[in-house]
mmCIF file of C-alpha atoms in Angstrom:
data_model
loop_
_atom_site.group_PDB
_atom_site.id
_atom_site.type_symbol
_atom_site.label_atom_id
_atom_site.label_comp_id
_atom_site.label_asym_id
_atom_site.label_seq_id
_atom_site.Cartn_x
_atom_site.Cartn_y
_atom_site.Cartn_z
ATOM 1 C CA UNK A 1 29.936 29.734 25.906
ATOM 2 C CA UNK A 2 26.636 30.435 23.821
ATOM 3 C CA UNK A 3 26.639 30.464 20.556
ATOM 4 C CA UNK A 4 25.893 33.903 18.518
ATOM 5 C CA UNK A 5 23.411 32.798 16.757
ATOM 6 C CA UNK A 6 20.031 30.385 18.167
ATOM 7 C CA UNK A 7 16.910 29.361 15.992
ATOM 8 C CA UNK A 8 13.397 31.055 16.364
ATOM 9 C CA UNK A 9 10.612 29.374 14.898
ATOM 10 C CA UNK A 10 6.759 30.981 13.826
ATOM 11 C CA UNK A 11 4.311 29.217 15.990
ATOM 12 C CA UNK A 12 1.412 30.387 13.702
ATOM 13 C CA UNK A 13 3.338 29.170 10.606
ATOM 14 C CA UNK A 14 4.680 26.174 12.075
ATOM 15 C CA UNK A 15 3.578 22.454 10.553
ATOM 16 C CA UNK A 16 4.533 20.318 13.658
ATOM 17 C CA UNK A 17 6.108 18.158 11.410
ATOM 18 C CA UNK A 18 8.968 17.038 13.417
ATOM 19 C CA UNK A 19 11.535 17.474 10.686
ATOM 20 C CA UNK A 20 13.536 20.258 12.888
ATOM 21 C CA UNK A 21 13.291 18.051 15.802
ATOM 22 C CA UNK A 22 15.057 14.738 14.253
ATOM 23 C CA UNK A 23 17.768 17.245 12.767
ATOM 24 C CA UNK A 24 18.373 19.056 15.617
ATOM 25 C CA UNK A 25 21.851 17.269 16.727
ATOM 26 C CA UNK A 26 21.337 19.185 20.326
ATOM 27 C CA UNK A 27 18.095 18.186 20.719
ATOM 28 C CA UNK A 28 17.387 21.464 21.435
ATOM 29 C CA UNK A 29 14.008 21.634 19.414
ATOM 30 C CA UNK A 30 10.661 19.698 20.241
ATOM 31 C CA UNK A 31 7.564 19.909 18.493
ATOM 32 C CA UNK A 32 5.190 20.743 21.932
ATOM 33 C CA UNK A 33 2.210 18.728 21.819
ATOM 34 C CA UNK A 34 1.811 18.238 18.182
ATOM 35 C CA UNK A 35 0.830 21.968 17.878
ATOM 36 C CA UNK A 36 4.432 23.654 16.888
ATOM 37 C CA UNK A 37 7.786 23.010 17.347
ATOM 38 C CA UNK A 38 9.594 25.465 20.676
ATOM 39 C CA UNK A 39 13.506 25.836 20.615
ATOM 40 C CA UNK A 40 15.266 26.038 24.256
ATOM 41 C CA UNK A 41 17.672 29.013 23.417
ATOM 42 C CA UNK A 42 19.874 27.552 26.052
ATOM 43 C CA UNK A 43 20.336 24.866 24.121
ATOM 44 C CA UNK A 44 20.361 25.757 21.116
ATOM 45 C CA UNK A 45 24.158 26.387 19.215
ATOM 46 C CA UNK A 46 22.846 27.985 16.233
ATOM 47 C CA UNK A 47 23.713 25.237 13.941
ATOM 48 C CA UNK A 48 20.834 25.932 11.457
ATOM 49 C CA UNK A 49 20.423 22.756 10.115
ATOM 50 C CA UNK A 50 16.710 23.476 11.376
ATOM 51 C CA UNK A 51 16.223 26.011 9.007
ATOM 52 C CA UNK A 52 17.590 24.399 6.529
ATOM 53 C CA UNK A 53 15.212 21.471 6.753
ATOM 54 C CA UNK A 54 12.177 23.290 7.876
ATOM 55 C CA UNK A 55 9.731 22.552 4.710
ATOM 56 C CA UNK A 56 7.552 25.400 6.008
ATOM 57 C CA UNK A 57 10.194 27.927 6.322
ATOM 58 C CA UNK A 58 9.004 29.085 9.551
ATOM 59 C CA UNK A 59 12.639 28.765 11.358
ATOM 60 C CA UNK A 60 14.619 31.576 11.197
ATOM 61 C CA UNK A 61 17.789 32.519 13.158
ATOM 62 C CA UNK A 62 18.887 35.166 15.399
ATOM 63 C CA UNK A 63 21.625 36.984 17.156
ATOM 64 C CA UNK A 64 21.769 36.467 20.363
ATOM 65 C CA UNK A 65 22.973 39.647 21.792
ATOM 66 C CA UNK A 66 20.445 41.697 20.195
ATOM 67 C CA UNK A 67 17.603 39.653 19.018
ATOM 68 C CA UNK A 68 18.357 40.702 15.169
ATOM 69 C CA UNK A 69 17.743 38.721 12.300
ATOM 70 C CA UNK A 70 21.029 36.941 11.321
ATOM 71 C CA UNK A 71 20.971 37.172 7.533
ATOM 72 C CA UNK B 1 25.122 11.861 16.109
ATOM 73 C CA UNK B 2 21.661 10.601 17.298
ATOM 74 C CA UNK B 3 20.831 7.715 18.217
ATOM 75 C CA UNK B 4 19.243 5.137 16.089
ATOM 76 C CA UNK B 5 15.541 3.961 16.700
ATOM 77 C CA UNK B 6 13.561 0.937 15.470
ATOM 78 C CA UNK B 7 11.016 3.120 14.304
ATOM 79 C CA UNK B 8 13.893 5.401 11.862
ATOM 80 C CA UNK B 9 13.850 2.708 9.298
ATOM 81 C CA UNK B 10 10.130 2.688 8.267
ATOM 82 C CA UNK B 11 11.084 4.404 5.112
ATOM 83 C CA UNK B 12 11.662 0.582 4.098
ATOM 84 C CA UNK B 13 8.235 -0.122 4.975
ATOM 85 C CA UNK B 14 7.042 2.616 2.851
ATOM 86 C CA UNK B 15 8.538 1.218 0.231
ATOM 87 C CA UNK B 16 7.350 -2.369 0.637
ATOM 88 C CA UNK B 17 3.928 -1.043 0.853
ATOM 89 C CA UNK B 18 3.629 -0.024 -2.567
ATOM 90 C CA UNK B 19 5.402 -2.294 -3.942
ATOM 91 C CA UNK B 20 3.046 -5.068 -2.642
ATOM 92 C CA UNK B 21 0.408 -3.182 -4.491
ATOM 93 C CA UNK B 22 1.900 -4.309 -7.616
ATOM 94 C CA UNK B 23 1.599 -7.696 -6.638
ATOM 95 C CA UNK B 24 -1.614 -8.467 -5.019
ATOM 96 C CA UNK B 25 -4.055 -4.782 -4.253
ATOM 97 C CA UNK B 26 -5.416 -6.412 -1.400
ATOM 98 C CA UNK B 27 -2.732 -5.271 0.508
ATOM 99 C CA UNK B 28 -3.479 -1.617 -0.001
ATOM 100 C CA UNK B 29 -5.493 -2.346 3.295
ATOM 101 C CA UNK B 30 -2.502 -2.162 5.232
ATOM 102 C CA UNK B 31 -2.607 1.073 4.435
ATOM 103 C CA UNK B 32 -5.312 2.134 6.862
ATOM 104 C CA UNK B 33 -2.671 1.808 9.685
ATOM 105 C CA UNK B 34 -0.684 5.273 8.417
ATOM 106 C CA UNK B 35 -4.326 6.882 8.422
ATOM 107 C CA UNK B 36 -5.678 5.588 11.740
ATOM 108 C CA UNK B 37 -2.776 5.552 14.010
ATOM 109 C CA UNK B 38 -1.889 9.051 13.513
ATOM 110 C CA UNK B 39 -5.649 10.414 14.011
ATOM 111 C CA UNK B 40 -5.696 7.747 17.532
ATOM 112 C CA UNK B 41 -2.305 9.390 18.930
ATOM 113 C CA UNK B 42 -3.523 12.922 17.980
ATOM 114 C CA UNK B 43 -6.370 11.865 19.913
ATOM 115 C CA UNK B 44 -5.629 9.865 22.598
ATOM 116 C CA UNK B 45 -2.058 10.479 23.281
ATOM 117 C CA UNK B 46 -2.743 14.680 22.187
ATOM 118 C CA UNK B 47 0.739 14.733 19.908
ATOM 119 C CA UNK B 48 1.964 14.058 16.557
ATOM 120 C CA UNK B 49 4.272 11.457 17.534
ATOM 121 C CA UNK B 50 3.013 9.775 13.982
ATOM 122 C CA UNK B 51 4.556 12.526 11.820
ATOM 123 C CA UNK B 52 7.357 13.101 13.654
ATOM 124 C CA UNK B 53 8.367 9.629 14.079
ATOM 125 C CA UNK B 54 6.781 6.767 12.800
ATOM 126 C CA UNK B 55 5.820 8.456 9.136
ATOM 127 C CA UNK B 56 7.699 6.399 6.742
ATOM 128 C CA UNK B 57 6.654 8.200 4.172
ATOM 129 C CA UNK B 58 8.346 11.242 5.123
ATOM 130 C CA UNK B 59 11.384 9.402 6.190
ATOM 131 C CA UNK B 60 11.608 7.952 2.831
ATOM 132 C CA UNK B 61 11.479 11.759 1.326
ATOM 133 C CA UNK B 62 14.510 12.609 3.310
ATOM 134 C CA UNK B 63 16.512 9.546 2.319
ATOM 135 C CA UNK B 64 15.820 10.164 -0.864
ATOM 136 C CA UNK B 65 15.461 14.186 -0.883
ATOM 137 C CA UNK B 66 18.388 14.442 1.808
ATOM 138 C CA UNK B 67 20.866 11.422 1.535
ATOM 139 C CA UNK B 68 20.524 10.756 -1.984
ATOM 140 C CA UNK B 69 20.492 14.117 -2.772
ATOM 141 C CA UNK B 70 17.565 13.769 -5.594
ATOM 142 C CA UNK B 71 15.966 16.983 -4.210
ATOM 143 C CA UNK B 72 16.664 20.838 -4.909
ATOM 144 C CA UNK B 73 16.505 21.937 -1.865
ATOM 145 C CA UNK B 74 15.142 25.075 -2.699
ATOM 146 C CA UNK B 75 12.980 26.840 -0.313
ATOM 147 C CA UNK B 76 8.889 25.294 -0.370
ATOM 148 C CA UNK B 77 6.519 28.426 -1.914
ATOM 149 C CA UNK B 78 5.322 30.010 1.187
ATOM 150 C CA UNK B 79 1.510 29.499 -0.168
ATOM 151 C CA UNK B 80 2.189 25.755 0.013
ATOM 152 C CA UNK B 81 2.100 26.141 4.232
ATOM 153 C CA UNK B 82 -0.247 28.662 4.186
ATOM 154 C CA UNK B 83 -3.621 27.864 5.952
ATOM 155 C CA UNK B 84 -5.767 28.229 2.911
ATOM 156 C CA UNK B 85 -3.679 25.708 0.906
ATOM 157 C CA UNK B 86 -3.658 23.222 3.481
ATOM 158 C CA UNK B 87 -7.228 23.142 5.130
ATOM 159 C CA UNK B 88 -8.302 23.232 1.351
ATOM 160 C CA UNK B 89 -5.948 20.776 0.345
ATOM 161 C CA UNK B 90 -7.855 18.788 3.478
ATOM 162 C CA UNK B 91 -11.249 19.356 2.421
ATOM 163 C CA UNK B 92 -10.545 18.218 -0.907
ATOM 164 C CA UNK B 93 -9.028 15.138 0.411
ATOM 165 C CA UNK B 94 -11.631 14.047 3.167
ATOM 166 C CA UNK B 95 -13.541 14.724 -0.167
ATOM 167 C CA UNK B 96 -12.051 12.564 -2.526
ATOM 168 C CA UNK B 97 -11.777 9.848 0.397
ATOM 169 C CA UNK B 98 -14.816 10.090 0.988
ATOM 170 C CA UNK B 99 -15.797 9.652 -2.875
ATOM 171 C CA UNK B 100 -13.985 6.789 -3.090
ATOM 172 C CA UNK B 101 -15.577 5.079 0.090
ATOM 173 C CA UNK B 102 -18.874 5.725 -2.058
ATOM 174 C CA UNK B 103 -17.931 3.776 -4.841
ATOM 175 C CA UNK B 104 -16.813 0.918 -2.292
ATOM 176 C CA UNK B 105 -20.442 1.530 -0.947
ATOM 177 C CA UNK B 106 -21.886 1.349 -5.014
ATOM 178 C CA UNK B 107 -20.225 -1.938 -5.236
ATOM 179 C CA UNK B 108 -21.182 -3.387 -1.679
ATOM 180 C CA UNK B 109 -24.880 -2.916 -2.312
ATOM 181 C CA UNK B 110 -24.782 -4.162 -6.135
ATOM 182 C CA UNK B 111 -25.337 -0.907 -7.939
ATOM 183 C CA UNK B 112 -21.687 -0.696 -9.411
ATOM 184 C CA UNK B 113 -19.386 -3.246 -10.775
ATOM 185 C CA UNK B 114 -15.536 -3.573 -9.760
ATOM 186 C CA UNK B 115 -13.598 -1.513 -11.550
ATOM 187 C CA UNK B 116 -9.641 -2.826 -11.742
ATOM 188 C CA UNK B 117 -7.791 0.427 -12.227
ATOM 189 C CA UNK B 118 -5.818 2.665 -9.711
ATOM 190 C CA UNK B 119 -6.402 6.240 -10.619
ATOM 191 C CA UNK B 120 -3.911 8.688 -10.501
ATOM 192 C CA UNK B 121 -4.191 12.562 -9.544
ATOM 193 C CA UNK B 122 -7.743 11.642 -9.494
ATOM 194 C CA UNK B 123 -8.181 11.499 -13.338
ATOM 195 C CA UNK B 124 -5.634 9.399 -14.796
ATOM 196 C CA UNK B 125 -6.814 5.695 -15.125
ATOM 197 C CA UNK B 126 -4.348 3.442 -14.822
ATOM 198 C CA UNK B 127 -5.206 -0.568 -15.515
ATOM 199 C CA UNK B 128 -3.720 -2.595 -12.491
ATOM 200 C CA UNK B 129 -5.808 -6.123 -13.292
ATOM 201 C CA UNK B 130 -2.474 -8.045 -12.778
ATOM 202 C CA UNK B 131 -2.263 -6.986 -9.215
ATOM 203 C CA UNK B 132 -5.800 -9.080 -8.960
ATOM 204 C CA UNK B 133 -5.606 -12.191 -10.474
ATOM 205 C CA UNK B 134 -6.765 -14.443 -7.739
ATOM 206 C CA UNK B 135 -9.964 -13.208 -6.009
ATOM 207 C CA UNK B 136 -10.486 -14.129 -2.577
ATOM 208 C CA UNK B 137 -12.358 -11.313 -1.346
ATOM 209 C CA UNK B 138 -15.426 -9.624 -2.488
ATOM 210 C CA UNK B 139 -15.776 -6.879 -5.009
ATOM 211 C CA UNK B 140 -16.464 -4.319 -2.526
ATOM 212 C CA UNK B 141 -13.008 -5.504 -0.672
ATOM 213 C CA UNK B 142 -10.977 -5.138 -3.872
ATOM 214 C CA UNK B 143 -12.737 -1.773 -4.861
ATOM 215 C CA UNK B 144 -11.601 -0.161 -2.018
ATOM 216 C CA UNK B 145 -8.009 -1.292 -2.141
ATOM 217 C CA UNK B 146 -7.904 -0.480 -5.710
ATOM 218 C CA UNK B 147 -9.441 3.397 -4.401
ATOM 219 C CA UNK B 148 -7.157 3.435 -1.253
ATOM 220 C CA UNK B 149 -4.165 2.679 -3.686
ATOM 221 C CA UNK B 150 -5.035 5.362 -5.728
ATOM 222 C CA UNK B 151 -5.373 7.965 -3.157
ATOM 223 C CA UNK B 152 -1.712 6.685 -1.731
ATOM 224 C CA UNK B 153 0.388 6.658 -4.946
ATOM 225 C CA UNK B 154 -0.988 9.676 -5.613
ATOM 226 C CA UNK B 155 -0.166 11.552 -2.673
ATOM 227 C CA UNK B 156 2.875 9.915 -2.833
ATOM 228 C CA UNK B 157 3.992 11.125 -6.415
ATOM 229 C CA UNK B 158 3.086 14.360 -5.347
ATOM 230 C CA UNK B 159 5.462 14.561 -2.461
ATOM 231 C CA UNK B 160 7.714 13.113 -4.862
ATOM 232 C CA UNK B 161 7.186 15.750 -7.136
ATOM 233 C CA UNK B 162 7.494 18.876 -4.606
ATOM 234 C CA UNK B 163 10.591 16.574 -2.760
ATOM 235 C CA UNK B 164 12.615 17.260 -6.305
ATOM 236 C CA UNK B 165 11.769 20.495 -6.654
ATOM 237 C CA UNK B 166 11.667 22.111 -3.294
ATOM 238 C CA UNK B 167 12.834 20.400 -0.111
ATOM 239 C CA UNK B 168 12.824 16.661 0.950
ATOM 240 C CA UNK B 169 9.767 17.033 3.407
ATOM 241 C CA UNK B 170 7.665 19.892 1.310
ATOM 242 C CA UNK B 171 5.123 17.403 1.313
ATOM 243 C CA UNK B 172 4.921 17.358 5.235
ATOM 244 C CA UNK B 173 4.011 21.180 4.558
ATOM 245 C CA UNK B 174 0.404 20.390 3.528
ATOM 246 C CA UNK B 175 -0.022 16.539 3.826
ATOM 247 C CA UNK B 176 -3.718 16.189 5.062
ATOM 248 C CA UNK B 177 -2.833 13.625 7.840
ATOM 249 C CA UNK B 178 -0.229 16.325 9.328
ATOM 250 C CA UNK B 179 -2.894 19.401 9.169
ATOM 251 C CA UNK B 180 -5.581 17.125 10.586
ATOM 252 C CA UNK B 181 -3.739 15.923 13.370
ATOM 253 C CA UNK B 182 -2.287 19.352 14.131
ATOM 254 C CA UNK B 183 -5.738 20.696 14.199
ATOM 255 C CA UNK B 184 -6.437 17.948 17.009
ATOM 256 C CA UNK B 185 -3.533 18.787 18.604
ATOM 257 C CA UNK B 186 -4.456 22.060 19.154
ATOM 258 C CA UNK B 187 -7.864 21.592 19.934
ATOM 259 C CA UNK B 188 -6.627 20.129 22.492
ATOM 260 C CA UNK B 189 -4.445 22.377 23.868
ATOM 261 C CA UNK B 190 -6.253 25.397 23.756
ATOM 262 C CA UNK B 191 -5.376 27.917 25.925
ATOM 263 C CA UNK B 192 -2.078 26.217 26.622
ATOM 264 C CA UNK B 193 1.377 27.270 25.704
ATOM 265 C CA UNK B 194 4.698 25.994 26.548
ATOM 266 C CA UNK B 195 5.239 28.416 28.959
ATOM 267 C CA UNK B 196 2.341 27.761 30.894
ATOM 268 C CA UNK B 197 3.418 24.425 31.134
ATOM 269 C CA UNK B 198 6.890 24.757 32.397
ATOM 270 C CA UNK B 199 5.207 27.009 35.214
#
């Protein structure tokens, strides 16, 4: 079953640091060619713990059913 | 819990690094590795693999920020990742690199004399002498350890600084290495997206 909740991260804000994508404990995150990091939604079990390390703040994360801002 | 790579414990080699420089500042040279290979991958291989990897600087922030707990964890001011701050931050870093590389240059050809200090923030002089005792290289060798030294204990203490107060990899948010290499990255990739590549 999907989770609620999956992370959405800001391409234009985005670092490409990598920090998201050696937390991520689904790997469900990947930083795409050194330009931004790209969640797989499928993947993804809204965990957060890419937010929460994110030093750029550009991960937020969503409901699934209707694309709303989870906080 | 993930799996453990080789390359997950270069934090130690972070730490190594600068604490050779207290011995002998010769070995600031090793230094030049954490500047070139990231700019060759970005390059060559089109990725930040460097940052998101093999950066032991940024591992050591999050065993320290993270595991250790020394760092707030409050949320990194947004102008900190904002493209003005860090293509500034760059300039005034190829700058200051570049500035330093002049005074290597000063010394090379004769017109400037050795000078054994590391400076800090790029003002503070700070005597380091003892770390060059025994001189087996020429003055033009030393000066640019003693410059390259500088320019990494500073950034470091500043992503030391911003690890406390904000979170463990706020420095990751505008190091110059990461904006340059992103830049590459997407020079590289323009006109691409992830979608276009999964079609």
């Amino acid at each position: 079953m999907a989770s609620k909740r999956f992370a959405k991260a800001d391409r234009r804000r985005c670092v490409s640091c990598g920090a998201c994508e050696n937390e991520c404990p689904k790997d469900a995150v990947k930083v795409w060619r050194g330009c931004y990091a790209v969640v797989n939604e499928a993947r993804c079990v809204g965990c957060g713990k890419c937010e929460k390390v994110c030093p750029a703040g550009c991960i937020e994360m969503r409901l699934r059913e209707d694309g709303e801002s989870a906080k | 819990m993930k799996k453990k790579h080789w390359y997950d414990y270069l934090w130690i080699w972070s730490i190594i690094y600068f604490a050779l420089g207290f011995f002998n500042i010769l070995f600031a040279w090793l230094g030049l590795i954490d500047f070139i290979l990231p700019l060759v991958l970005a390059i060559f291989g089109g990725n930040k693999f460097f940052c998101n990897h093999l950066c032991g600087r940024s591992q050591l922030f999050t065993v320290l920020g993270k595991n250790l707990k020394c760092s707030r964890n409050k949320p990194t001011p947004k102008w900190m990742s904002s493209k003005w701050f860090r293509y500034g931050f760059l300039i005034f870093f190829l700058t200051m690199f570049a500035s330093m590389l002049y005074q290597t240059y000063l010394v090379f050809g004769g017109a400037g004399s050795l000078k054994e200090a590391v400076k800090l923030f790029w003002s503070i002089k700070v005597p380091w002498g003892w770390a060059y005792t025994v001189r087996p290289a020429s003055d033009w060798v030393a000066q640019f350890a003693f410059g390259f030294y500088s320019l990494m204990l500073t950034s470091a203490l500043i992503g030391l600084i911003v690890m406390v107060l904000f979170k463990p990899r706020s420095w990751c948010s505008f190091c110059p290495m990461g904006s340059m290499t992103q830049l590459i990255c997407k020079f590289k990739q323009r006109g691409g997206s992830p979608e276009i590549s999964e079609e």
